[in-house]
mmCIF file of C-alpha atoms and ligand atoms in Angstrom:
data_model
loop_
_atom_site.group_PDB
_atom_site.id
_atom_site.type_symbol
_atom_site.label_atom_id
_atom_site.label_comp_id
_atom_site.label_asym_id
_atom_site.label_seq_id
_atom_site.Cartn_x
_atom_site.Cartn_y
_atom_site.Cartn_z
ATOM 1 C CA MET A 228 -52.126 25.504 40.279
ATOM 2 C CA ARG A 229 -49.549 22.551 41.608
ATOM 3 C CA ALA A 230 -46.963 24.237 43.869
ATOM 4 C CA SER A 231 -44.606 22.028 46.049
ATOM 5 C CA VAL A 232 -42.312 23.467 49.085
ATOM 6 C CA ILE A 233 -39.333 21.583 49.878
ATOM 7 C CA GLN A 234 -38.542 22.339 53.555
ATOM 8 C CA ILE A 235 -35.133 20.703 53.721
ATOM 9 C CA SER A 236 -33.195 19.852 56.320
ATOM 10 C CA VAL A 237 -29.516 22.018 57.127
ATOM 11 C CA ASP A 238 -27.340 19.794 59.706
ATOM 12 C CA GLU A 239 -24.159 19.960 60.269
ATOM 13 C CA GLY A 240 -23.707 16.514 59.781
ATOM 14 C CA GLU A 241 -24.190 16.522 56.363
ATOM 15 C CA SER A 242 -22.155 18.041 53.278
ATOM 16 C CA VAL A 243 -23.292 21.245 51.332
ATOM 17 C CA GLU A 244 -22.692 18.904 47.955
ATOM 18 C CA SER A 245 -25.028 16.497 49.605
ATOM 19 C CA ARG A 246 -27.006 17.929 50.059
ATOM 20 C CA ARG A 247 -27.204 19.815 46.775
ATOM 21 C CA ARG A 248 -27.420 16.244 45.484
ATOM 22 C CA ARG A 249 -30.254 15.570 47.711
ATOM 23 C CA ALA A 250 -31.582 19.133 46.911
ATOM 24 C CA ALA A 251 -31.502 18.172 42.724
ATOM 25 C CA GLY A 252 -32.980 15.035 43.261
ATOM 26 C CA LEU A 253 -36.184 16.299 45.296
ATOM 27 C CA VAL A 254 -36.634 18.681 42.465
ATOM 28 C CA ARG A 255 -37.013 16.382 39.815
ATOM 29 C CA GLU A 256 -39.487 13.983 41.893
ATOM 30 C CA GLN A 257 -41.770 17.221 41.710
ATOM 31 C CA ALA A 258 -42.530 16.727 38.067
ATOM 32 C CA GLY A 259 -45.914 18.207 37.004
ATOM 33 C CA ALA A 260 -45.664 20.862 39.637
ATOM 34 C CA ASP A 261 -45.835 24.501 38.200
ATOM 35 C CA LEU A 262 -44.202 26.048 41.028
ATOM 36 C CA VAL A 263 -41.041 24.418 43.402
ATOM 37 C CA VAL A 264 -39.774 26.851 45.832
ATOM 38 C CA LEU A 265 -36.172 25.686 48.392
ATOM 39 C CA PRO A 266 -35.341 27.841 51.418
ATOM 40 C CA GLU A 267 -33.213 30.280 52.054
ATOM 41 C CA LEU A 268 -29.256 29.124 52.197
ATOM 42 C CA TRP A 269 -29.791 25.576 51.749
ATOM 43 C CA THR A 270 -26.727 25.294 50.829
ATOM 44 C CA THR A 271 -24.186 26.454 53.993
ATOM 45 C CA GLY A 272 -27.426 26.885 56.234
ATOM 46 C CA ALA A 273 -28.758 30.719 56.797
ATOM 47 C CA PHE A 274 -27.216 31.153 60.362
ATOM 48 C CA ALA A 275 -23.671 29.093 59.288
ATOM 49 C CA TYR A 276 -21.892 32.642 58.473
ATOM 50 C CA ASP A 277 -18.611 31.143 59.038
ATOM 51 C CA ASP A 278 -18.709 29.125 56.216
ATOM 52 C CA PHE A 279 -19.879 31.849 54.508
ATOM 53 C CA GLY A 280 -16.726 33.172 52.917
ATOM 54 C CA ARG A 281 -16.162 29.694 52.032
ATOM 55 C CA GLU A 282 -18.872 28.006 50.614
ATOM 56 C CA ALA A 283 -19.822 31.521 48.589
ATOM 57 C CA GLU A 284 -20.108 30.770 45.110
ATOM 58 C CA PRO A 285 -20.319 33.261 41.667
ATOM 59 C CA LEU A 286 -23.933 33.573 40.661
ATOM 60 C CA GLU A 287 -23.453 30.754 37.461
ATOM 61 C CA GLY A 288 -21.547 28.290 39.987
ATOM 62 C CA PRO A 289 -22.630 24.602 41.204
ATOM 63 C CA THR A 290 -25.837 25.383 43.236
ATOM 64 C CA TYR A 291 -27.140 27.732 39.894
ATOM 65 C CA GLU A 292 -25.260 24.310 37.165
ATOM 66 C CA ALA A 293 -27.624 21.984 39.265
ATOM 67 C CA MET A 294 -30.831 23.523 40.410
ATOM 68 C CA ALA A 295 -31.428 24.741 36.600
ATOM 69 C CA LYS A 296 -30.640 20.676 35.479
ATOM 70 C CA ALA A 297 -33.300 20.178 37.684
ATOM 71 C CA ALA A 298 -35.602 23.124 36.914
ATOM 72 C CA SER A 299 -35.060 21.415 32.864
ATOM 73 C CA ASP A 300 -35.593 17.935 34.345
ATOM 74 C CA ALA A 301 -38.266 18.334 36.061
ATOM 75 C CA GLY A 302 -40.196 21.422 33.473
ATOM 76 C CA VAL A 303 -41.393 23.029 36.227
ATOM 77 C CA TRP A 304 -40.404 27.154 37.759
ATOM 78 C CA LEU A 305 -38.379 26.097 40.602
ATOM 79 C CA HIS A 306 -37.371 29.044 42.488
ATOM 80 C CA ALA A 307 -33.982 27.408 43.912
ATOM 81 C CA GLY A 308 -33.965 29.780 46.646
ATOM 82 C CA SER A 309 -30.495 31.224 48.230
ATOM 83 C CA ILE A 310 -27.208 30.457 47.462
ATOM 84 C CA VAL A 311 -23.767 32.876 48.752
ATOM 85 C CA GLU A 312 -23.156 34.905 45.963
ATOM 86 C CA ARG A 313 -19.846 36.250 45.642
ATOM 87 C CA ASP A 314 -19.726 39.262 43.667
ATOM 88 C CA PRO A 315 -15.999 39.274 41.723
ATOM 89 C CA ASP A 316 -16.834 43.211 41.927
ATOM 90 C CA GLY A 317 -18.577 43.255 44.834
ATOM 91 C CA PRO A 318 -19.356 42.402 48.831
ATOM 92 C CA LEU A 319 -21.315 38.535 49.307
ATOM 93 C CA TYR A 320 -25.325 38.908 48.561
ATOM 94 C CA ASN A 321 -27.911 36.728 49.305
ATOM 95 C CA THR A 322 -29.440 35.778 46.161
ATOM 96 C CA SER A 323 -32.200 34.042 45.239
ATOM 97 C CA LEU A 324 -31.755 32.508 41.735
ATOM 98 C CA VAL A 325 -35.878 31.744 39.912
ATOM 99 C CA PHE A 326 -35.403 28.989 36.578
ATOM 100 C CA SER A 327 -38.188 28.674 34.596
ATOM 101 C CA PRO A 328 -39.313 25.341 32.974
ATOM 102 C CA SER A 329 -36.361 24.932 30.310
ATOM 103 C CA GLY A 330 -33.783 25.498 32.799
ATOM 104 C CA ASP A 331 -33.445 29.323 31.873
ATOM 105 C CA LEU A 332 -32.592 31.532 35.084
ATOM 106 C CA ALA A 333 -35.580 33.797 35.008
ATOM 107 C CA ALA A 334 -34.774 36.031 37.350
ATOM 108 C CA ALA A 335 -32.074 36.635 40.595
ATOM 109 C CA TYR A 336 -33.391 38.213 43.525
ATOM 110 C CA ARG A 337 -30.562 39.730 45.910
ATOM 111 C CA LYS A 338 -31.623 40.112 50.138
ATOM 112 C CA ILE A 339 -32.232 43.184 50.507
ATOM 113 C CA HIS A 340 -33.259 43.665 54.316
ATOM 114 C CA ARG A 341 -30.199 41.856 56.145
ATOM 115 C CA PHE A 342 -30.399 40.035 59.609
ATOM 116 C CA GLY A 343 -28.189 40.108 62.680
ATOM 117 C CA PHE A 344 -27.934 44.087 63.211
ATOM 118 C CA ASP A 345 -24.429 44.511 63.258
ATOM 119 C CA LYS A 346 -22.986 41.179 63.223
ATOM 120 C CA GLY A 347 -23.451 37.736 61.160
ATOM 121 C CA GLU A 348 -25.140 38.626 57.480
ATOM 122 C CA ALA A 349 -25.752 42.102 58.479
ATOM 123 C CA VAL A 350 -21.698 42.695 58.498
ATOM 124 C CA LEU A 351 -20.659 40.016 55.582
ATOM 125 C CA MET A 352 -22.674 41.189 52.864
ATOM 126 C CA GLY A 353 -23.893 43.517 50.704
ATOM 127 C CA ALA A 354 -27.923 44.706 50.595
ATOM 128 C CA GLY A 355 -29.727 44.162 46.510
ATOM 129 C CA ALA A 356 -31.077 47.226 46.259
ATOM 130 C CA GLU A 357 -34.240 45.936 43.298
ATOM 131 C CA LEU A 358 -37.324 44.910 43.827
ATOM 132 C CA VAL A 359 -37.256 41.117 41.780
ATOM 133 C CA THR A 360 -41.146 39.940 40.716
ATOM 134 C CA VAL A 361 -41.400 36.908 37.537
ATOM 135 C CA ARG A 362 -43.974 36.912 35.650
ATOM 136 C CA LEU A 363 -44.857 32.853 35.457
ATOM 137 C CA PRO A 364 -48.062 31.936 32.791
ATOM 138 C CA GLN A 365 -50.240 31.276 36.021
ATOM 139 C CA THR A 366 -49.525 33.790 38.192
ATOM 140 C CA THR A 367 -46.820 36.632 39.438
ATOM 141 C CA LEU A 368 -44.074 36.414 41.556
ATOM 142 C CA GLY A 369 -42.770 38.437 44.031
ATOM 143 C CA LEU A 370 -39.685 37.613 45.510
ATOM 144 C CA SER A 371 -38.541 38.153 49.292
ATOM 145 C CA THR A 372 -35.993 36.477 52.014
ATOM 146 C CA CYS A 373 -36.744 35.938 55.850
ATOM 147 C CA TYR A 374 -35.885 38.358 57.528
ATOM 148 C CA ASP A 375 -38.450 40.705 54.499
ATOM 149 C CA LEU A 376 -40.637 39.233 56.154
ATOM 150 C CA ARG A 377 -40.839 41.552 58.785
ATOM 151 C CA PHE A 378 -40.799 44.873 56.302
ATOM 152 C CA PRO A 379 -44.834 45.307 55.351
ATOM 153 C CA GLU A 380 -43.684 48.086 52.530
ATOM 154 C CA LEU A 381 -41.385 45.448 50.604
ATOM 155 C CA PHE A 382 -44.401 43.312 49.920
ATOM 156 C CA ARG A 383 -47.042 46.561 49.190
ATOM 157 C CA GLY A 384 -43.936 47.421 46.487
ATOM 158 C CA LEU A 385 -44.313 43.883 44.977
ATOM 159 C CA VAL A 386 -47.603 44.222 45.450
ATOM 160 C CA ASP A 387 -47.807 47.572 42.859
ATOM 161 C CA ALA A 388 -45.297 45.724 40.587
ATOM 162 C CA GLY A 389 -47.708 43.690 40.055
ATOM 163 C CA ALA A 390 -46.693 40.225 42.620
ATOM 164 C CA GLU A 391 -50.179 38.176 43.704
ATOM 165 C CA THR A 392 -47.910 35.661 44.757
ATOM 166 C CA LEU A 393 -45.393 36.199 47.151
ATOM 167 C CA VAL A 394 -42.755 33.733 48.001
ATOM 168 C CA VAL A 395 -40.500 33.834 50.769
ATOM 169 C CA SER A 396 -37.933 31.984 50.550
ATOM 170 C CA ALA A 397 -36.171 31.587 54.503
ATOM 171 C CA GLY A 398 -34.204 30.187 56.982
ATOM 172 C CA TRP A 399 -36.354 31.187 60.042
ATOM 173 C CA PRO A 400 -35.558 29.776 63.527
ATOM 174 C CA GLU A 401 -37.651 28.062 66.023
ATOM 175 C CA ARG A 402 -37.553 30.647 68.310
ATOM 176 C CA ARG A 403 -39.122 33.445 66.472
ATOM 177 C CA ARG A 404 -41.603 30.349 64.645
ATOM 178 C CA ALA A 405 -44.912 32.088 65.664
ATOM 179 C CA HIS A 406 -43.334 35.670 64.154
ATOM 180 C CA TRP A 407 -43.177 33.942 61.193
ATOM 181 C CA THR A 408 -46.413 32.501 61.033
ATOM 182 C CA LEU A 409 -48.413 35.094 61.837
ATOM 183 C CA LEU A 410 -46.548 37.723 59.869
ATOM 184 C CA ALA A 411 -47.290 35.194 56.949
ATOM 185 C CA ARG A 412 -50.603 36.161 57.189
ATOM 186 C CA ALA A 413 -50.884 39.112 58.102
ATOM 187 C CA ARG A 414 -48.473 39.796 54.239
ATOM 188 C CA ALA A 415 -51.327 37.828 52.902
ATOM 189 C CA VAL A 416 -54.561 39.360 54.415
ATOM 190 C CA GLU A 417 -53.055 42.448 53.123
ATOM 191 C CA ASN A 418 -51.683 41.968 50.288
ATOM 192 C CA GLN A 419 -54.799 40.021 49.292
ATOM 193 C CA SER A 420 -51.877 37.782 47.489
ATOM 194 C CA PHE A 421 -51.097 33.921 47.722
ATOM 195 C CA VAL A 422 -47.552 33.937 50.387
ATOM 196 C CA VAL A 423 -45.078 30.294 49.904
ATOM 197 C CA ALA A 424 -43.320 30.353 52.840
ATOM 198 C CA CYS A 425 -40.637 27.771 52.956
ATOM 199 C CA GLY A 426 -37.956 27.225 55.771
ATOM 200 C CA THR A 427 -35.661 24.760 56.668
ATOM 201 C CA ALA A 428 -35.798 21.985 58.756
ATOM 202 C CA GLY A 429 -32.866 20.474 61.557
ATOM 203 C CA THR A 430 -30.431 22.934 63.470
ATOM 204 C CA HIS A 431 -27.059 23.970 62.141
ATOM 205 C CA ALA A 432 -24.561 26.822 64.086
ATOM 206 C CA GLY A 433 -26.640 25.499 66.992
ATOM 207 C CA VAL A 434 -29.618 27.597 65.485
ATOM 208 C CA PRO A 435 -32.611 24.452 65.540
ATOM 209 C CA GLN A 436 -35.007 26.065 62.812
ATOM 210 C CA ALA A 437 -38.565 26.880 62.484
ATOM 211 C CA GLY A 438 -39.621 24.674 59.914
ATOM 212 C CA HIS A 439 -43.865 24.827 59.348
ATOM 213 C CA SER A 440 -43.439 26.421 55.448
ATOM 214 C CA ILE A 441 -47.009 27.691 54.757
ATOM 215 C CA VAL A 442 -48.916 28.519 51.716
ATOM 216 C CA ILE A 443 -51.429 31.342 52.270
ATOM 217 C CA ASP A 444 -54.249 32.407 50.031
ATOM 218 C CA PRO A 445 -55.522 35.664 49.570
ATOM 219 C CA TRP A 446 -58.091 35.712 52.338
ATOM 220 C CA GLY A 447 -55.678 34.815 55.180
ATOM 221 C CA GLU A 448 -56.367 30.697 55.147
ATOM 222 C CA VAL A 449 -53.919 28.643 55.798
ATOM 223 C CA LEU A 450 -54.166 26.403 52.819
ATOM 224 C CA ALA A 451 -50.972 23.940 53.938
ATOM 225 C CA GLU A 452 -48.388 24.237 56.416
ATOM 226 C CA ALA A 453 -44.846 20.743 57.448
ATOM 227 C CA GLY A 454 -44.286 20.279 60.416
ATOM 228 C CA ALA A 455 -41.090 21.454 61.565
ATOM 229 C CA GLY A 456 -38.583 18.036 60.187
ATOM 230 C CA GLU A 457 -37.939 17.481 56.436
ATOM 231 C CA GLU A 458 -40.661 17.654 54.110
ATOM 232 C CA VAL A 459 -42.649 18.514 51.077
ATOM 233 C CA LEU A 460 -45.648 20.389 50.651
ATOM 234 C CA THR A 461 -47.670 20.051 48.084
ATOM 235 C CA VAL A 462 -50.017 22.085 47.587
ATOM 236 C CA GLU A 463 -53.596 23.154 44.292
ATOM 237 C CA PHE A 464 -54.477 26.401 44.718
ATOM 238 C CA ASP A 465 -56.042 29.051 41.835
ATOM 239 C CA PRO A 466 -54.250 31.877 41.506
ATOM 240 C CA ASP A 467 -57.673 33.850 39.912
ATOM 241 C CA LYS A 468 -58.282 33.788 43.981
ATOM 242 C CA VAL A 469 -56.517 37.080 43.720
ATOM 243 C CA ALA A 470 -58.356 38.927 41.905
ATOM 244 C CA ALA A 471 -61.305 38.046 42.413
ATOM 245 C CA THR A 472 -60.778 38.733 46.194
ATOM 246 C CA ARG A 473 -59.465 41.852 45.063
ATOM 247 C CA GLU A 474 -62.221 42.974 43.971
ATOM 248 C CA GLN A 475 -64.655 42.040 45.989
ATOM 249 C CA PHE A 476 -62.983 43.091 49.086
ATOM 250 C CA PRO A 477 -61.070 46.630 47.739
ATOM 251 C CA ALA A 478 -60.192 47.829 50.509
ATOM 252 C CA LEU A 479 -55.763 47.451 48.439
ATOM 253 C CA LYS A 480 -57.943 50.821 46.266
ATOM 254 C CA ASP A 481 -58.411 52.843 49.671
ATOM 255 C CA ARG A 482 -55.074 53.193 50.592
ATOM 256 C CA MET A 483 -53.582 56.970 51.414
ATOM 257 C CA LEU A 484 -50.713 57.809 49.672
ATOM 258 C CA GLY A 485 -47.709 60.810 50.655
ATOM 259 C CA LEU A 486 -48.941 60.803 54.236
ATOM 260 C CA GLN A 487 -47.552 63.943 56.281
ATOM 261 C CA PRO A 488 -45.860 63.088 59.750
ATOM 262 C CA PRO A 489 -48.044 65.049 61.828
ATOM 263 C CA LEU A 490 -48.133 69.058 62.373
ATOM 264 C CA ARG A 491 -47.710 69.328 65.356
ATOM 265 C CA PRO A 492 -45.634 66.962 67.937
HETATM 266 O O1 AKG B 176 -36.204 37.823 61.291
HETATM 267 C C1 AKG B 176 -36.199 36.503 61.971
HETATM 268 O O2 AKG B 176 -36.817 36.659 63.245
HETATM 269 C C2 AKG B 176 -35.600 35.894 61.235
HETATM 270 C C3 AKG B 176 -34.398 36.211 60.106
HETATM 271 C C4 AKG B 176 -33.735 35.656 59.752
HETATM 272 O O3 AKG B 176 -33.684 34.139 60.228
HETATM 273 C C5 AKG B 176 -32.753 35.812 57.920
HETATM 274 O O4 AKG B 176 -33.634 37.250 57.588
HETATM 275 O O5 AKG B 176 -32.381 34.619 57.755
#
């Protein structure tokens, strides 16, 4: 299986419209890949909180249109990263879109863990409530977005729902790059799954982005890692390695579910 991870640069100097055109062009160039992945909020930038309201779009808005067409032009499964979704009956959401090679929407995932504590995304957006997996011919994807990476129970839930390849679409800041790499590898090892983690390059809203998109196998080995700048990371991997790893080292079978807190403090 071949995956292309598009670590696009998100900088204020470029308009959203121009970046959308460029992203669509980069997706088209990946014809022949099985899976193409874009990062979180690459239209506005994950930290451009002031732009969220202005750039919010309905689910089937301009980014949806451009990405559906790019997926079908390239004939690839496309995780199109996330958009600021304006729900007509509710708040804004940080919503990831996955398209099939015919350009149909296969899944939408609303980010569950919002970043910012008591500001930014955490107050500007609503929280998703549903885990989302997507069945591809070669593997089952489990979807997550950026800050979700810090919450291992979300990934366990995805694995319980059948995920074998955990996709992390992110706009992770350079300041915490060490956490990004460490947590991505931990999620791969503990879940005996591939991790395909796609971040952004560039600087927006004064926040330099980490880049360093990374693809990790179920044993925790790094198959490919990007640098800091804009880059398309292309990697081949064997999806059967998930079943083989889980069989050879069946740690997931030793889970002790329903542990109780201590009886005495
Ligand atoms: O958890 C982090 O350090 C970064 C999270 C983040 O930037 C986000 O979720 O947008």
